[in-house]
Amino acid sequence: TAALELRDRVVLTGVSKTYDTPTGSTVALSPTDLVIEPGAFVSIVGPSGCGKTTLLQLLGGFLTPSAGSLPVGPDPIDGPSPERGVVFQAPTLYPWLTVRGNVEFGPKCRGVDRKTRRAAAERMLDLVGLADFGGKRPYELSGGMQQRAQIARVLVNDPRIILMDEPFGALDQLTRERLQVELLRLWREAGKTIVFVTHSVEEAVFLSTRVLVMSARPGRIIVDRDIVLPNDDP
Ligand code: ADP
Ligand code: ADP
């Protein structure tokens, strides 16, 4: 519905981020105006240190802008929310929980009953190819497997906006393609808004419908283009 769409529209107005460090300060993102429409599939590319992660974490509510505003729909972002799932670049699984426990954690916090959340977790673990690893601890998994577990942990919450920071970089080609297809399905069939950072221009061009290119010093968006497929209606 229109109301639902409005709810998920992300509008950045003059959003900037400066990190203060003991040796000075770094402008990671210079003032940025950007609208992300509901149902968009946006990729962010650019060299290391150009502010991609900063922008993504601002969108996720994990960072506060130094200036400007970025409401989602009518509400200002005032912290992380399960409605905006963030897949971080480095896996951030709880080491004291099993892999399944990590995936179930979000639904458990939201009061989803045991049977339902267990079934949802198993479905997600199967999706990312970790069906046999639910009972393991994160440190028993390889880096790529931890990354997959993290993707499962985010997707199980059924977030309306999915934010991913190089989600497929550490994965083998088969797993990567499988998850890319799943991401496309979530976008096409479930109407998710997806924003992801990637080092692969090919991935950006073939997966997303809009590509943002960033440049460093200070970090800013220098290119913002829609991808039009040959068979798209004009
Ligand atoms: P990217 O994701 O494109 O590699 P980042 O958003 O991680 O870029 O970083 C942008 C700039 O901000 C870089 O110059 C980086 O060194 C700096 N930066 C990122 N995080 C921090 C932090 N927590 N403290 C200080 N500087 C940071
Ligand atoms: P990735 O490509 O995900 O980093 P690896 O190449 O490290 O994975 O591991 C290849 C395969 O070895 C995995 O898919 C998994 O089946 C198995 N494996 C890796 N680490 C472990 C572990 N700690 N316990 C059991 N099996 C493992």
mmCIF file of C-alpha atoms and ligand atoms in Angstrom:
data_model
loop_
_atom_site.group_PDB
_atom_site.id
_atom_site.type_symbol
_atom_site.label_atom_id
_atom_site.label_comp_id
_atom_site.label_asym_id
_atom_site.label_seq_id
_atom_site.Cartn_x
_atom_site.Cartn_y
_atom_site.Cartn_z
ATOM 1 C CA THR A 1 0.000 0.000 0.000
ATOM 2 C CA ALA A 2 0.954 3.638 -0.316
ATOM 3 C CA ALA A 3 1.199 3.973 3.461
ATOM 4 C CA LEU A 4 3.555 1.039 3.672
ATOM 5 C CA GLU A 5 5.662 2.466 0.866
ATOM 6 C CA LEU A 6 5.866 5.840 2.545
ATOM 7 C CA ARG A 7 6.921 4.130 5.730
ATOM 8 C CA ASP A 8 10.020 2.678 4.075
ATOM 9 C CA ARG A 9 11.184 5.706 2.117
ATOM 10 C CA VAL A 10 14.640 6.755 3.305
ATOM 11 C CA VAL A 11 15.449 10.429 2.863
ATOM 12 C CA LEU A 12 18.921 11.726 3.662
ATOM 13 C CA THR A 13 19.197 15.483 3.900
ATOM 14 C CA GLY A 14 22.624 16.997 4.435
ATOM 15 C CA VAL A 15 23.803 13.868 6.206
ATOM 16 C CA SER A 16 27.490 13.897 7.084
ATOM 17 C CA LYS A 17 29.761 11.927 9.364
ATOM 18 C CA THR A 18 33.023 12.988 10.948
ATOM 19 C CA TYR A 19 35.002 10.628 13.158
ATOM 20 C CA ASP A 20 36.976 12.278 15.936
ATOM 21 C CA THR A 21 40.177 10.438 16.693
ATOM 22 C CA PRO A 22 43.054 11.132 19.087
ATOM 23 C CA THR A 23 45.082 12.469 16.165
ATOM 24 C CA GLY A 24 42.415 14.687 14.645
ATOM 25 C CA SER A 25 39.231 14.067 12.749
ATOM 26 C CA THR A 26 38.254 12.307 9.534
ATOM 27 C CA VAL A 27 35.377 13.355 7.352
ATOM 28 C CA ALA A 28 34.071 9.933 6.310
ATOM 29 C CA LEU A 29 30.972 11.292 4.598
ATOM 30 C CA SER A 30 30.540 14.856 3.366
ATOM 31 C CA PRO A 31 27.012 16.350 3.385
ATOM 32 C CA THR A 32 24.852 14.000 1.344
ATOM 33 C CA ASP A 33 21.331 14.251 -0.053
ATOM 34 C CA LEU A 34 19.907 10.918 -1.096
ATOM 35 C CA VAL A 35 16.474 9.346 -1.435
ATOM 36 C CA ILE A 36 16.111 5.582 -1.367
ATOM 37 C CA GLU A 37 12.694 4.556 -2.596
ATOM 38 C CA PRO A 38 10.884 1.538 -1.107
ATOM 39 C CA GLY A 39 11.623 -1.550 -3.160
ATOM 40 C CA ALA A 40 14.894 -0.149 -4.507
ATOM 41 C CA PHE A 41 17.863 -2.444 -5.024
ATOM 42 C CA VAL A 42 20.873 -0.208 -4.548
ATOM 43 C CA SER A 43 24.549 -1.097 -4.696
ATOM 44 C CA ILE A 44 27.393 1.034 -3.376
ATOM 45 C CA VAL A 45 30.860 0.717 -4.896
ATOM 46 C CA GLY A 46 34.090 2.651 -4.477
ATOM 47 C CA PRO A 47 37.646 2.310 -3.214
ATOM 48 C CA SER A 48 38.505 1.362 0.361
ATOM 49 C CA GLY A 49 37.980 4.165 2.832
ATOM 50 C CA CYS A 50 35.526 6.180 0.712
ATOM 51 C CA GLY A 51 32.747 5.924 3.297
ATOM 52 C CA LYS A 52 30.659 2.969 2.098
ATOM 53 C CA THR A 53 30.479 1.281 5.488
ATOM 54 C CA THR A 54 29.812 4.600 7.176
ATOM 55 C CA LEU A 55 26.877 5.299 4.870
ATOM 56 C CA LEU A 56 25.467 1.810 5.403
ATOM 57 C CA GLN A 57 25.771 2.025 9.181
ATOM 58 C CA LEU A 58 24.084 5.423 9.171
ATOM 59 C CA LEU A 59 21.206 3.830 7.233
ATOM 60 C CA GLY A 60 21.102 0.988 9.744
ATOM 61 C CA GLY A 61 21.007 3.304 12.742
ATOM 62 C CA PHE A 62 24.309 1.988 14.063
ATOM 63 C CA LEU A 63 25.910 5.405 13.654
ATOM 64 C CA THR A 64 24.550 8.873 14.383
ATOM 65 C CA PRO A 65 25.158 11.500 11.704
ATOM 66 C CA SER A 66 27.353 14.454 12.658
ATOM 67 C CA ALA A 67 24.872 16.676 10.804
ATOM 68 C CA GLY A 68 21.677 16.315 8.800
ATOM 69 C CA SER A 69 18.743 13.972 9.107
ATOM 70 C CA LEU A 70 17.769 10.617 7.692
ATOM 71 C CA PRO A 71 14.236 9.636 8.522
ATOM 72 C CA VAL A 72 12.776 6.348 7.339
ATOM 73 C CA GLY A 73 9.241 7.256 6.366
ATOM 74 C CA PRO A 74 7.847 9.588 9.042
ATOM 75 C CA ASP A 75 10.259 8.476 11.753
ATOM 76 C CA PRO A 76 13.825 9.551 12.416
ATOM 77 C CA ILE A 77 16.261 6.672 12.708
ATOM 78 C CA ASP A 78 17.066 6.553 16.399
ATOM 79 C CA GLY A 79 19.046 3.353 16.601
ATOM 80 C CA PRO A 80 19.101 -0.137 15.142
ATOM 81 C CA SER A 81 15.791 -1.816 14.377
ATOM 82 C CA PRO A 82 14.907 -5.366 13.287
ATOM 83 C CA GLU A 83 13.030 -3.755 10.397
ATOM 84 C CA ARG A 84 16.384 -2.670 8.990
ATOM 85 C CA GLY A 85 18.595 -5.748 9.016
ATOM 86 C CA VAL A 86 22.316 -5.086 8.756
ATOM 87 C CA VAL A 87 24.786 -7.732 7.616
ATOM 88 C CA PHE A 88 28.134 -6.427 8.826
ATOM 89 C CA GLN A 89 31.361 -6.897 6.961
ATOM 90 C CA ALA A 90 32.916 -8.829 9.837
ATOM 91 C CA PRO A 91 30.672 -11.513 11.322
ATOM 92 C CA THR A 92 29.351 -10.485 14.729
ATOM 93 C CA LEU A 93 27.914 -13.694 16.131
ATOM 94 C CA TYR A 94 27.545 -14.319 19.848
ATOM 95 C CA PRO A 95 30.307 -16.817 20.701
ATOM 96 C CA TRP A 96 28.408 -18.278 23.661
ATOM 97 C CA LEU A 97 25.411 -19.276 21.545
ATOM 98 C CA THR A 98 25.252 -22.033 18.971
ATOM 99 C CA VAL A 99 24.827 -21.060 15.351
ATOM 100 C CA ARG A 100 21.128 -21.924 15.648
ATOM 101 C CA GLY A 101 20.916 -19.928 18.885
ATOM 102 C CA ASN A 102 22.381 -16.932 17.076
ATOM 103 C CA VAL A 103 19.819 -17.183 14.286
ATOM 104 C CA GLU A 104 16.978 -17.636 16.794
ATOM 105 C CA PHE A 105 18.095 -14.753 18.969
ATOM 106 C CA GLY A 106 16.170 -12.003 17.149
ATOM 107 C CA PRO A 107 12.849 -13.867 16.990
ATOM 108 C CA LYS A 108 13.314 -14.907 20.637
ATOM 109 C CA CYS A 109 13.752 -11.268 21.689
ATOM 110 C CA ARG A 110 10.577 -10.418 19.853
ATOM 111 C CA GLY A 111 8.704 -13.122 21.756
ATOM 112 C CA VAL A 112 8.213 -15.557 18.882
ATOM 113 C CA ASP A 113 7.341 -18.964 20.343
ATOM 114 C CA ARG A 114 9.953 -21.662 20.462
ATOM 115 C CA LYS A 115 8.554 -23.945 17.793
ATOM 116 C CA THR A 116 8.002 -21.164 15.261
ATOM 117 C CA ARG A 117 11.397 -19.589 15.752
ATOM 118 C CA ARG A 118 13.128 -22.968 15.635
ATOM 119 C CA ALA A 119 11.452 -23.743 12.309
ATOM 120 C CA ALA A 120 12.348 -20.308 10.934
ATOM 121 C CA ALA A 121 15.963 -20.733 12.032
ATOM 122 C CA GLU A 122 16.235 -24.153 10.390
ATOM 123 C CA ARG A 123 14.799 -22.738 7.170
ATOM 124 C CA MET A 124 17.374 -19.945 7.150
ATOM 125 C CA LEU A 125 20.262 -22.268 8.005
ATOM 126 C CA ASP A 126 19.215 -24.501 5.145
ATOM 127 C CA LEU A 127 19.046 -21.506 2.830
ATOM 128 C CA VAL A 128 22.643 -20.508 3.572
ATOM 129 C CA GLY A 129 23.881 -24.108 3.446
ATOM 130 C CA LEU A 130 24.444 -24.526 7.180
ATOM 131 C CA ALA A 131 21.698 -27.044 7.937
ATOM 132 C CA ASP A 132 24.243 -29.407 9.512
ATOM 133 C CA PHE A 133 25.991 -26.727 11.544
ATOM 134 C CA GLY A 134 23.177 -25.356 13.730
ATOM 135 C CA GLY A 135 24.546 -27.064 16.810
ATOM 136 C CA LYS A 136 28.110 -25.756 16.367
ATOM 137 C CA ARG A 137 29.577 -22.670 18.013
ATOM 138 C CA PRO A 138 30.563 -19.795 15.715
ATOM 139 C CA TYR A 139 34.303 -20.356 16.351
ATOM 140 C CA GLU A 140 33.957 -23.871 14.961
ATOM 141 C CA LEU A 141 32.961 -22.411 11.592
ATOM 142 C CA SER A 142 35.156 -21.031 8.830
ATOM 143 C CA GLY A 143 35.021 -17.311 8.042
ATOM 144 C CA GLY A 144 32.750 -17.855 5.064
ATOM 145 C CA MET A 145 30.419 -20.024 7.107
ATOM 146 C CA GLN A 146 30.234 -17.384 9.843
ATOM 147 C CA GLN A 147 29.339 -14.847 7.179
ATOM 148 C CA ARG A 148 26.535 -17.118 5.995
ATOM 149 C CA ALA A 149 25.314 -17.604 9.576
ATOM 150 C CA GLN A 150 25.182 -13.851 9.930
ATOM 151 C CA ILE A 151 23.107 -13.529 6.777
ATOM 152 C CA ALA A 152 20.711 -16.141 8.192
ATOM 153 C CA ARG A 153 20.517 -14.263 11.476
ATOM 154 C CA VAL A 154 19.513 -11.072 9.696
ATOM 155 C CA LEU A 155 17.081 -12.581 7.174
ATOM 156 C CA VAL A 156 15.217 -14.582 9.843
ATOM 157 C CA ASN A 157 13.866 -11.279 11.182
ATOM 158 C CA ASP A 158 12.224 -10.628 7.815
ATOM 159 C CA PRO A 159 13.544 -7.041 7.707
ATOM 160 C CA ARG A 160 11.810 -4.685 5.299
ATOM 161 C CA ILE A 161 15.103 -2.968 4.535
ATOM 162 C CA ILE A 162 18.142 -5.193 4.083
ATOM 163 C CA LEU A 163 21.540 -3.517 4.412
ATOM 164 C CA MET A 164 24.588 -5.607 3.565
ATOM 165 C CA ASP A 165 28.275 -4.755 3.761
ATOM 166 C CA GLU A 166 30.168 -6.894 1.242
ATOM 167 C CA PRO A 167 27.987 -9.872 2.084
ATOM 168 C CA PHE A 168 29.368 -12.239 -0.520
ATOM 169 C CA GLY A 169 33.045 -11.313 -0.616
ATOM 170 C CA ALA A 170 34.321 -14.228 1.445
ATOM 171 C CA LEU A 171 32.029 -16.839 -0.055
ATOM 172 C CA ASP A 172 32.734 -19.547 -2.591
ATOM 173 C CA GLN A 173 31.162 -19.016 -5.997
ATOM 174 C CA LEU A 174 28.362 -21.548 -5.554
ATOM 175 C CA THR A 175 27.222 -20.123 -2.216
ATOM 176 C CA ARG A 176 27.559 -16.608 -3.532
ATOM 177 C CA GLU A 177 25.368 -17.292 -6.539
ATOM 178 C CA ARG A 178 22.820 -19.072 -4.391
ATOM 179 C CA LEU A 179 22.540 -16.150 -2.005
ATOM 180 C CA GLN A 180 22.458 -13.652 -4.857
ATOM 181 C CA VAL A 181 19.493 -15.505 -6.312
ATOM 182 C CA GLU A 182 17.810 -15.505 -2.901
ATOM 183 C CA LEU A 183 18.424 -11.794 -2.526
ATOM 184 C CA LEU A 184 16.878 -11.199 -5.947
ATOM 185 C CA ARG A 185 13.877 -13.274 -4.895
ATOM 186 C CA LEU A 186 13.452 -11.301 -1.669
ATOM 187 C CA TRP A 187 13.573 -8.113 -3.682
ATOM 188 C CA ARG A 188 11.277 -9.225 -6.495
ATOM 189 C CA GLU A 189 8.715 -11.325 -4.610
ATOM 190 C CA ALA A 190 8.789 -9.940 -1.090
ATOM 191 C CA GLY A 191 9.309 -6.326 -2.134
ATOM 192 C CA LYS A 192 12.292 -5.749 0.116
ATOM 193 C CA THR A 193 14.402 -2.633 -0.107
ATOM 194 C CA ILE A 194 18.022 -3.716 -0.451
ATOM 195 C CA VAL A 195 21.182 -1.656 -0.139
ATOM 196 C CA PHE A 196 24.495 -3.437 -0.378
ATOM 197 C CA VAL A 197 28.163 -2.550 -0.503
ATOM 198 C CA THR A 198 30.309 -4.523 -2.898
ATOM 199 C CA HIS A 199 33.802 -4.511 -4.327
ATOM 200 C CA SER A 200 32.513 -6.156 -7.466
ATOM 201 C CA VAL A 201 31.331 -3.757 -10.142
ATOM 202 C CA GLU A 202 29.987 -6.782 -11.975
ATOM 203 C CA GLU A 203 27.877 -7.748 -8.958
ATOM 204 C CA ALA A 204 26.646 -4.156 -8.676
ATOM 205 C CA VAL A 205 25.677 -3.931 -12.322
ATOM 206 C CA PHE A 206 24.047 -7.328 -12.660
ATOM 207 C CA LEU A 207 22.278 -7.509 -9.293
ATOM 208 C CA SER A 208 21.073 -4.019 -8.443
ATOM 209 C CA THR A 209 18.866 -1.523 -10.228
ATOM 210 C CA ARG A 210 20.767 1.523 -9.045
ATOM 211 C CA VAL A 211 24.491 1.974 -8.569
ATOM 212 C CA LEU A 212 26.086 4.569 -6.294
ATOM 213 C CA VAL A 213 29.801 5.186 -6.780
ATOM 214 C CA MET A 214 31.634 6.824 -3.901
ATOM 215 C CA SER A 215 34.926 8.664 -3.781
ATOM 216 C CA ALA A 216 37.147 9.437 -0.794
ATOM 217 C CA ARG A 217 38.536 12.563 0.903
ATOM 218 C CA PRO A 218 35.966 13.428 1.821
ATOM 219 C CA GLY A 219 33.660 10.506 1.210
ATOM 220 C CA ARG A 220 30.856 11.387 -1.167
ATOM 221 C CA ILE A 221 28.656 9.965 -3.866
ATOM 222 C CA ILE A 222 30.066 10.951 -7.267
ATOM 223 C CA VAL A 223 27.856 8.790 -9.495
ATOM 224 C CA ASP A 224 24.212 7.790 -9.009
ATOM 225 C CA ARG A 225 22.787 5.808 -11.898
ATOM 226 C CA ASP A 226 19.828 3.558 -12.580
ATOM 227 C CA ILE A 227 20.463 0.301 -14.372
ATOM 228 C CA VAL A 228 18.015 -0.162 -17.239
ATOM 229 C CA LEU A 229 17.730 -3.628 -18.717
ATOM 230 C CA PRO A 230 17.145 -4.059 -22.467
ATOM 231 C CA ASN A 231 13.747 -5.649 -21.849
ATOM 232 C CA ASP A 232 12.530 -3.109 -19.293
ATOM 233 C CA ASP A 233 9.415 -1.222 -20.292
ATOM 234 C CA PRO A 234 10.306 2.355 -21.216
HETATM 235 P P1 ADP B 1 34.752 2.078 3.269
HETATM 236 O O1 ADP B 1 33.651 1.252 3.839
HETATM 237 O O2 ADP B 1 34.431 2.673 1.936
HETATM 238 O O3 ADP B 1 36.071 1.357 3.246
HETATM 239 P P2 ADP B 1 34.571 3.552 5.768
HETATM 240 O O4 ADP B 1 33.205 4.091 5.871
HETATM 241 O O5 ADP B 1 34.914 2.326 6.545
HETATM 242 O O6 ADP B 1 34.946 3.355 4.226
HETATM 243 O O7 ADP B 1 35.627 4.684 6.197
HETATM 244 C C1 ADP B 1 35.576 6.001 5.674
HETATM 245 C C2 ADP B 1 36.680 6.834 6.344
HETATM 246 O O8 ADP B 1 36.408 6.986 7.721
HETATM 247 C C3 ADP B 1 38.067 6.221 6.258
HETATM 248 O O9 ADP B 1 38.990 7.257 6.080
HETATM 249 C C4 ADP B 1 38.234 5.557 7.588
HETATM 250 O O10 ADP B 1 39.587 5.502 7.938
HETATM 251 C C5 ADP B 1 37.458 6.446 8.514
HETATM 252 N N1 ADP B 1 36.846 5.705 9.635
HETATM 253 C C6 ADP B 1 35.928 4.701 9.524
HETATM 254 N N2 ADP B 1 35.534 4.278 10.737
HETATM 255 C C7 ADP B 1 36.214 5.025 11.636
HETATM 256 C C8 ADP B 1 36.242 5.084 13.072
HETATM 257 N N3 ADP B 1 35.473 4.289 13.822
HETATM 258 N N4 ADP B 1 37.050 5.979 13.642
HETATM 259 C C9 ADP B 1 37.816 6.801 12.908
HETATM 260 N N5 ADP B 1 37.838 6.818 11.566
HETATM 261 C C10 ADP B 1 37.054 5.936 10.936
HETATM 262 P P1 ADP B 2 34.556 -21.287 3.489
HETATM 263 O O1 ADP B 2 34.740 -21.395 2.015
HETATM 264 O O2 ADP B 2 33.118 -21.113 3.866
HETATM 265 O O3 ADP B 2 35.493 -20.350 4.180
HETATM 266 P P2 ADP B 2 36.278 -23.541 4.190
HETATM 267 O O4 ADP B 2 36.943 -23.621 2.862
HETATM 268 O O5 ADP B 2 37.015 -23.026 5.349
HETATM 269 O O6 ADP B 2 34.869 -22.767 4.062
HETATM 270 O O7 ADP B 2 35.685 -24.975 4.542
HETATM 271 C C1 ADP B 2 35.227 -25.837 3.551
HETATM 272 C C2 ADP B 2 34.260 -26.846 4.165
HETATM 273 O O8 ADP B 2 34.886 -27.492 5.282
HETATM 274 C C3 ADP B 2 33.031 -26.200 4.740
HETATM 275 O O9 ADP B 2 31.979 -25.995 3.816
HETATM 276 C C4 ADP B 2 32.633 -27.186 5.812
HETATM 277 O O10 ADP B 2 31.861 -28.242 5.248
HETATM 278 C C5 ADP B 2 33.949 -27.717 6.303
HETATM 279 N N1 ADP B 2 34.378 -27.046 7.541
HETATM 280 C C6 ADP B 2 35.132 -25.941 7.659
HETATM 281 N N2 ADP B 2 35.346 -25.602 8.928
HETATM 282 C C7 ADP B 2 34.725 -26.557 9.671
HETATM 283 C C8 ADP B 2 34.577 -26.798 11.070
HETATM 284 N N3 ADP B 2 35.135 -26.010 11.996
HETATM 285 N N4 ADP B 2 33.880 -27.872 11.460
HETATM 286 C C9 ADP B 2 33.344 -28.690 10.559
HETATM 287 N N5 ADP B 2 33.444 -28.541 9.238
HETATM 288 C C10 ADP B 2 34.115 -27.478 8.786
#
